[in-house]
Amino acid sequence: MPPVTIKDVARAAGVSPKTVSRVMNAEAHVRPAVRDHVLRVVAELDYRPNAYARSLSSSRSYLIGLFFDDPASGYAADVQIGAMARCRHHGYHLIVERIDRSGSGALDEVSRMVQALQLAGVILTPPICDWAELTDLLDQRGIPVVKLNASRTDTSAAVIHIDDYQAARDMTDHLIALGHRDIAFVQGIASHDAAGKRLAGFSDAMHCAGIRISDGWVQTGDFSFRSGMAAGDAILSTDDRPSAVFAANDEMALGVLVSAARRNIAVPGALSVVGFDDAPISRMAWPQLTTIHQPNAVLASAAIDILTDPSYRQADDRAARSVQVPYTFIARSSSGPA
């Protein structure tokens, strides 16, 4: 079957192709009844606008950028799935870019890239969502931004997030309820907003239970497997080791699992290890990780809905669009009684 064209939609709806174009581009001056009728026909015919043709006809881009520091991570895979599906629904296309800010010319490189692509919007993921210079650059270019799990102090961008603080408290309370009192924590990048909230949730839960956090049992990682293994080595290399380790994401938790295995420390018999995110590796690990399910695909989908809303581009205070998405505690076999 040949693809459905805008003329096919116009013919079936009894309107002009221009009217269909105005409806698809969410332009003003279209009567609500006509808009609803055209959208029904679009759905019935499963019409998918060509993003390149729409860009030429309307001088607007239908490309949305999704920026990561590590597109190969399990977290990134979940985010891409949600973003791609929602872009397809809205007639947009997704471009995934790795942003490496380690070099001196990183910001100039990003500037040239966004100028060439003429993006309609950008999703920023952790930890680059807290890179203020990047947000300022995109704002100066007039490119709407939505951030995932970032600080909410920036009024130029909406934030889609979960309650990282309460989720970390719930996980810590789970370990305490199992009888653990000697609990270590592997935090993420200290400057990242969600990492700070997860550490605060852990610390407050321990304080409320009257449990002291031992020196050296809070280690800093960077959300990578390698940093989790290094943190695990630091925590587990002493004779006075904890009975549980809470890592601020699943990749670092997997690193702790490997560190324990190298020392023949049984999990969960001699050590409980828990993570955060419910990334695919949390189910591939052995034992499978107890974790917090962060619905990354849902977060990304919500971000696309905001970026494709024409009113968001004109918003004075985009932070007003911020959305909190529920999380879920997932108990698996990596945690057990102290």
Short mmCIF file of C-alpha atoms in Angstrom, two decimals:
data_model
loop_
_atom_site.label_atom_id
_atom_site.label_comp_id
_atom_site.label_asym_id
_atom_site.label_seq_id
_atom_site.Cartn_x
_atom_site.Cartn_y
_atom_site.Cartn_z
CA MET A 1 0.00 0.00 0.00
CA PRO A 2 1.36 3.46 -0.89
CA PRO A 3 1.80 5.84 2.08
CA VAL A 4 -1.12 8.10 2.93
CA THR A 5 -0.53 11.68 1.76
CA ILE A 6 -1.82 15.00 3.01
CA LYS A 7 -4.07 15.14 -0.09
CA ASP A 8 -5.64 11.81 0.89
CA VAL A 9 -6.44 13.21 4.33
CA ALA A 10 -7.85 16.42 2.88
CA ARG A 11 -10.04 14.49 0.44
CA ALA A 12 -11.39 12.19 3.17
CA ALA A 13 -12.01 15.09 5.56
CA GLY A 14 -13.57 17.34 2.94
CA VAL A 15 -11.12 20.18 3.58
CA SER A 16 -8.15 21.68 1.78
CA PRO A 17 -4.59 20.35 2.18
CA LYS A 18 -3.73 23.74 3.69
CA THR A 19 -6.28 23.18 6.45
CA VAL A 20 -4.80 19.75 7.17
CA SER A 21 -1.36 21.35 7.31
CA ARG A 22 -2.56 23.96 9.78
CA VAL A 23 -4.08 21.29 12.00
CA MET A 24 -0.94 19.12 11.91
CA ASN A 25 1.24 22.13 12.74
CA ALA A 26 -1.10 23.15 15.60
CA GLU A 27 -1.59 26.59 14.07
CA ALA A 28 -4.20 29.04 15.23
CA HIS A 29 -7.30 30.15 13.27
CA VAL A 30 -8.69 26.63 12.85
CA ARG A 31 -12.15 26.06 14.29
CA PRO A 32 -12.14 23.43 17.06
CA ALA A 33 -14.78 21.34 15.29
CA VAL A 34 -12.72 21.29 12.08
CA ARG A 35 -9.54 20.48 14.00
CA ASP A 36 -11.20 17.55 15.79
CA HIS A 37 -12.67 16.24 12.54
CA VAL A 38 -9.32 16.38 10.72
CA LEU A 39 -7.50 14.70 13.60
CA ARG A 40 -10.06 11.88 13.57
CA VAL A 41 -9.43 11.33 9.85
CA VAL A 42 -5.67 11.47 10.45
CA ALA A 43 -6.03 8.71 13.05
CA GLU A 44 -8.34 6.61 10.88
CA LEU A 45 -5.98 6.76 7.90
CA ASP A 46 -2.87 6.43 10.09
CA TYR A 47 -1.36 9.44 8.37
CA ARG A 48 2.33 10.05 9.20
CA PRO A 49 3.60 13.44 8.01
CA ASN A 50 7.03 13.57 6.40
CA ALA A 51 9.18 15.62 8.77
CA TYR A 52 11.52 16.86 6.03
CA ALA A 53 8.63 18.03 3.80
CA ARG A 54 6.93 19.73 6.76
CA SER A 55 10.17 21.58 7.55
CA LEU A 56 10.42 22.89 3.98
CA SER A 57 6.80 24.01 3.83
CA SER A 58 6.60 25.65 7.26
CA SER A 59 10.19 26.84 7.91
CA ARG A 60 10.03 24.83 11.14
CA SER A 61 12.19 21.94 12.18
CA TYR A 62 10.60 18.65 13.18
CA LEU A 63 13.77 17.29 14.73
CA ILE A 64 14.17 16.85 18.48
CA GLY A 65 17.59 16.31 20.00
CA LEU A 66 18.19 13.85 22.82
CA PHE A 67 21.53 14.60 24.50
CA PHE A 68 23.43 12.10 26.65
CA ASP A 69 26.91 11.91 28.09
CA ASP A 70 26.76 8.10 27.62
CA PRO A 71 24.24 6.92 24.99
CA ALA A 72 25.34 3.29 25.51
CA SER A 73 24.10 3.01 29.10
CA GLY A 74 21.04 0.99 30.09
CA TYR A 75 19.40 4.19 31.29
CA ALA A 76 19.88 5.76 27.85
CA ALA A 77 18.26 2.79 26.11
CA ASP A 78 15.04 3.16 28.12
CA VAL A 79 14.91 6.92 27.50
CA GLN A 80 15.43 6.49 23.74
CA ILE A 81 12.62 3.93 23.50
CA GLY A 82 10.12 6.31 25.13
CA ALA A 83 11.27 9.35 23.17
CA MET A 84 11.26 7.64 19.76
CA ALA A 85 7.78 6.21 20.21
CA ARG A 86 6.34 9.58 21.23
CA CYS A 87 8.16 11.45 18.45
CA ARG A 88 6.60 9.06 15.94
CA HIS A 89 3.18 9.79 17.43
CA HIS A 90 3.63 13.54 16.97
CA GLY A 91 5.24 13.33 13.53
CA TYR A 92 8.71 14.33 14.71
CA HIS A 93 12.09 12.63 14.37
CA LEU A 94 14.62 12.03 17.12
CA ILE A 95 18.35 12.73 16.90
CA VAL A 96 20.57 11.22 19.61
CA GLU A 97 23.84 12.98 20.34
CA ARG A 98 26.64 12.30 22.80
CA ILE A 99 27.79 15.43 24.60
CA ASP A 100 31.34 15.20 25.93
CA ARG A 101 32.13 18.27 28.01
CA SER A 102 35.60 17.12 29.03
CA GLY A 103 37.36 19.02 26.24
CA SER A 104 38.07 22.75 26.20
CA GLY A 105 36.05 23.31 23.03
CA ALA A 106 33.05 21.19 24.02
CA LEU A 107 30.56 24.06 24.15
CA ASP A 108 31.68 25.43 20.75
CA GLU A 109 31.23 21.98 19.25
CA VAL A 110 27.69 21.76 20.60
CA SER A 111 26.95 25.26 19.31
CA ARG A 112 27.97 24.31 15.76
CA MET A 113 25.97 21.11 15.94
CA VAL A 114 22.69 22.71 17.08
CA GLN A 115 23.08 25.47 14.48
CA ALA A 116 23.45 22.91 11.71
CA LEU A 117 20.51 20.77 12.84
CA GLN A 118 18.03 23.59 13.55
CA LEU A 119 16.40 21.55 16.30
CA ALA A 120 12.80 22.14 17.36
CA GLY A 121 13.67 21.15 20.93
CA VAL A 122 16.15 19.29 23.10
CA ILE A 123 15.92 16.79 25.96
CA LEU A 124 18.84 16.97 28.39
CA THR A 125 19.58 13.90 30.50
CA PRO A 126 21.70 13.52 33.65
CA PRO A 127 24.34 14.69 34.33
CA ILE A 128 24.55 17.21 31.46
CA CYS A 129 21.07 18.49 32.37
CA ASP A 130 22.83 20.40 35.19
CA TRP A 131 25.42 21.96 32.86
CA ALA A 132 24.33 25.61 33.10
CA GLU A 133 26.43 26.81 30.14
CA LEU A 134 24.74 24.31 27.82
CA THR A 135 21.28 25.38 28.97
CA ASP A 136 22.22 29.04 28.43
CA LEU A 137 23.51 28.26 24.92
CA LEU A 138 20.28 26.53 23.89
CA ASP A 139 18.21 29.32 25.43
CA GLN A 140 20.17 31.93 23.45
CA ARG A 141 19.52 29.93 20.29
CA GLY A 142 15.79 29.96 21.07
CA ILE A 143 15.67 26.16 21.36
CA PRO A 144 13.14 24.89 23.93
CA VAL A 145 14.60 22.47 26.47
CA VAL A 146 13.14 19.84 28.79
CA LYS A 147 15.38 18.29 31.43
CA LEU A 148 15.15 14.85 33.00
CA ASN A 149 15.82 14.68 36.74
CA ALA A 150 17.53 18.05 36.98
CA SER A 151 17.43 20.92 39.45
CA ARG A 152 14.18 22.91 39.30
CA THR A 153 15.88 26.28 39.85
CA ASP A 154 16.08 27.03 36.11
CA THR A 155 12.95 28.79 34.82
CA SER A 156 13.97 28.35 31.16
CA ALA A 157 13.21 24.63 31.08
CA ALA A 158 10.62 22.19 32.33
CA VAL A 159 11.84 19.27 34.42
CA ILE A 160 10.42 15.74 34.31
CA HIS A 161 11.43 13.87 37.43
CA ILE A 162 10.63 11.40 40.17
CA ASP A 163 10.89 12.02 43.92
CA ASP A 164 14.53 10.88 44.23
CA TYR A 165 14.71 11.84 47.89
CA GLN A 166 11.69 9.80 49.00
CA ALA A 167 12.65 6.87 46.77
CA ALA A 168 16.09 6.71 48.43
CA ARG A 169 14.45 6.85 51.86
CA ASP A 170 12.17 3.97 50.89
CA MET A 171 15.12 1.86 49.77
CA THR A 172 17.06 2.61 52.95
CA ASP A 173 14.01 1.80 55.08
CA HIS A 174 13.77 -1.53 53.24
CA LEU A 175 17.31 -2.42 54.31
CA ILE A 176 16.70 -1.26 57.87
CA ALA A 177 13.51 -3.37 58.03
CA LEU A 178 15.62 -6.40 57.05
CA GLY A 179 17.72 -5.79 60.14
CA HIS A 180 20.67 -3.99 58.53
CA ARG A 181 22.42 -1.34 60.61
CA ASP A 182 25.81 -1.29 58.88
CA ILE A 183 24.84 0.22 55.54
CA ALA A 184 27.18 1.85 53.02
CA PHE A 185 26.18 4.17 50.19
CA VAL A 186 27.68 4.81 46.75
CA GLN A 187 26.59 8.20 45.53
CA GLY A 188 26.61 9.54 41.98
CA ILE A 189 28.24 12.71 40.65
CA ALA A 190 28.10 15.11 43.59
CA SER A 191 27.11 18.12 41.45
CA HIS A 192 24.10 16.31 39.95
CA ASP A 193 20.81 17.30 41.60
CA ALA A 194 19.25 13.82 41.71
CA ALA A 195 22.46 12.33 43.15
CA GLY A 196 22.34 14.82 46.00
CA LYS A 197 18.70 14.02 46.72
CA ARG A 198 19.39 10.28 46.80
CA LEU A 199 22.24 10.80 49.28
CA ALA A 200 20.02 13.05 51.40
CA GLY A 201 17.24 10.44 51.42
CA PHE A 202 19.67 7.75 52.55
CA SER A 203 21.23 9.97 55.24
CA ASP A 204 17.89 11.13 56.64
CA ALA A 205 16.48 7.60 56.79
CA MET A 206 19.56 6.45 58.69
CA HIS A 207 19.35 9.44 61.06
CA CYS A 208 15.64 8.89 61.73
CA ALA A 209 16.38 5.25 62.62
CA GLY A 210 19.12 6.36 65.00
CA ILE A 211 21.84 4.67 62.94
CA ARG A 212 25.29 6.18 62.56
CA ILE A 213 26.92 6.14 59.12
CA SER A 214 30.47 4.87 59.51
CA ASP A 215 33.40 6.82 58.16
CA GLY A 216 34.44 5.63 54.70
CA TRP A 217 31.12 3.98 54.00
CA VAL A 218 29.90 6.79 51.73
CA GLN A 219 31.86 6.59 48.50
CA THR A 220 31.52 8.82 45.43
CA GLY A 221 31.08 7.34 41.96
CA ASP A 222 30.09 8.75 38.58
CA PHE A 223 27.13 6.43 37.79
CA SER A 224 29.42 4.08 35.82
CA PHE A 225 30.07 0.38 36.40
CA ARG A 226 33.79 1.04 36.85
CA SER A 227 33.22 3.63 39.58
CA GLY A 228 30.84 1.26 41.35
CA MET A 229 33.46 -1.46 41.36
CA ALA A 230 36.06 0.98 42.72
CA ALA A 231 33.65 2.08 45.45
CA GLY A 232 32.90 -1.55 46.26
CA ASP A 233 36.63 -2.26 46.56
CA ALA A 234 37.03 0.65 48.99
CA ILE A 235 34.06 -0.39 51.11
CA LEU A 236 34.65 -4.14 51.16
CA SER A 237 38.44 -4.22 51.50
CA THR A 238 38.39 -3.67 55.29
CA ASP A 239 37.72 -6.24 58.00
CA ASP A 240 34.93 -4.06 59.40
CA ARG A 241 32.72 -4.15 56.34
CA PRO A 242 28.98 -3.31 56.09
CA SER A 243 26.17 -5.83 55.78
CA ALA A 244 24.51 -3.85 52.96
CA VAL A 245 25.49 -1.44 50.17
CA PHE A 246 23.02 0.94 48.52
CA ALA A 247 24.30 2.26 45.18
CA ALA A 248 22.65 5.34 43.65
CA ASN A 249 22.16 3.61 40.31
CA ASP A 250 22.10 0.06 38.96
CA GLU A 251 25.37 0.22 37.01
CA MET A 252 27.29 1.15 40.16
CA ALA A 253 25.39 -1.55 42.08
CA LEU A 254 26.54 -4.08 39.49
CA GLY A 255 30.11 -2.89 40.08
CA VAL A 256 29.64 -3.54 43.81
CA LEU A 257 28.33 -7.04 43.01
CA VAL A 258 31.49 -7.80 41.01
CA SER A 259 33.68 -6.42 43.80
CA ALA A 260 31.90 -8.71 46.28
CA ALA A 261 32.25 -11.73 43.96
CA ARG A 262 36.01 -11.14 43.66
CA ARG A 263 36.21 -11.41 47.45
CA ASN A 264 33.91 -14.46 47.65
CA ILE A 265 31.34 -12.46 49.60
CA ALA A 266 27.96 -14.12 49.07
CA VAL A 267 25.06 -11.88 48.01
CA PRO A 268 22.62 -11.69 49.72
CA GLY A 269 23.84 -14.20 52.32
CA ALA A 270 26.74 -12.10 53.62
CA LEU A 271 26.01 -8.80 51.87
CA SER A 272 22.90 -7.16 50.47
CA VAL A 273 23.38 -4.93 47.41
CA VAL A 274 20.63 -2.64 46.08
CA GLY A 275 20.48 -0.13 43.25
CA PHE A 276 18.33 2.54 41.66
CA ASP A 277 16.71 3.00 38.18
CA ASP A 278 15.59 -0.55 37.28
CA ALA A 279 17.80 -0.48 34.20
CA PRO A 280 17.86 -3.65 32.04
CA ILE A 281 21.10 -4.78 33.75
CA SER A 282 19.27 -4.95 37.09
CA ARG A 283 17.39 -7.97 35.72
CA MET A 284 20.43 -9.47 33.96
CA ALA A 285 22.62 -9.41 37.08
CA TRP A 286 22.90 -12.40 39.37
CA PRO A 287 21.40 -12.16 41.83
CA GLN A 288 18.88 -9.80 40.28
CA LEU A 289 19.00 -6.34 41.84
CA THR A 290 16.52 -4.93 44.30
CA THR A 291 16.04 -1.42 42.93
CA ILE A 292 13.80 1.61 42.41
CA HIS A 293 11.92 1.52 39.12
CA GLN A 294 12.32 4.91 37.51
CA PRO A 295 9.98 4.92 34.48
CA ASN A 296 12.53 6.40 32.09
CA ALA A 297 10.47 5.74 28.96
CA VAL A 298 7.51 7.54 30.57
CA LEU A 299 9.72 10.49 31.56
CA ALA A 300 11.02 10.77 27.99
CA SER A 301 7.52 10.48 26.53
CA ALA A 302 6.29 13.30 28.77
CA ALA A 303 9.25 15.43 27.68
CA ILE A 304 8.34 14.95 23.99
CA ASP A 305 4.72 15.92 24.70
CA ILE A 306 5.92 19.19 26.20
CA LEU A 307 8.41 19.99 23.43
CA THR A 308 5.84 19.37 20.68
CA ASP A 309 3.30 21.69 22.33
CA PRO A 310 3.47 25.00 20.39
CA SER A 311 2.61 27.01 23.50
CA TYR A 312 5.77 25.82 25.26
CA ARG A 313 8.00 27.76 22.87
CA GLN A 314 6.29 31.02 23.83
CA ALA A 315 6.16 30.29 27.59
CA ASP A 316 7.84 32.87 29.84
CA ASP A 317 8.29 30.44 32.73
CA ARG A 318 8.83 26.99 31.27
CA ALA A 319 9.58 25.50 34.68
CA ALA A 320 5.84 25.77 35.37
CA ARG A 321 5.42 22.72 33.10
CA SER A 322 7.50 20.50 35.39
CA VAL A 323 6.02 17.05 35.99
CA GLN A 324 6.66 14.49 38.74
CA VAL A 325 6.20 10.86 37.70
CA PRO A 326 5.59 8.04 40.24
CA TYR A 327 8.34 5.54 41.00
CA THR A 328 8.03 1.91 42.16
CA PHE A 329 10.07 -0.07 44.70
CA ILE A 330 11.16 -3.41 43.19
CA ALA A 331 12.24 -6.15 45.63
CA ARG A 332 14.42 -8.86 44.09
CA SER A 333 16.94 -11.39 45.33
CA SER A 334 20.01 -9.17 45.93
CA SER A 335 18.71 -8.02 49.33
CA GLY A 336 18.06 -10.24 52.32
CA PRO A 337 18.08 -10.27 56.12
CA ALA A 338 21.17 -8.97 57.89
#
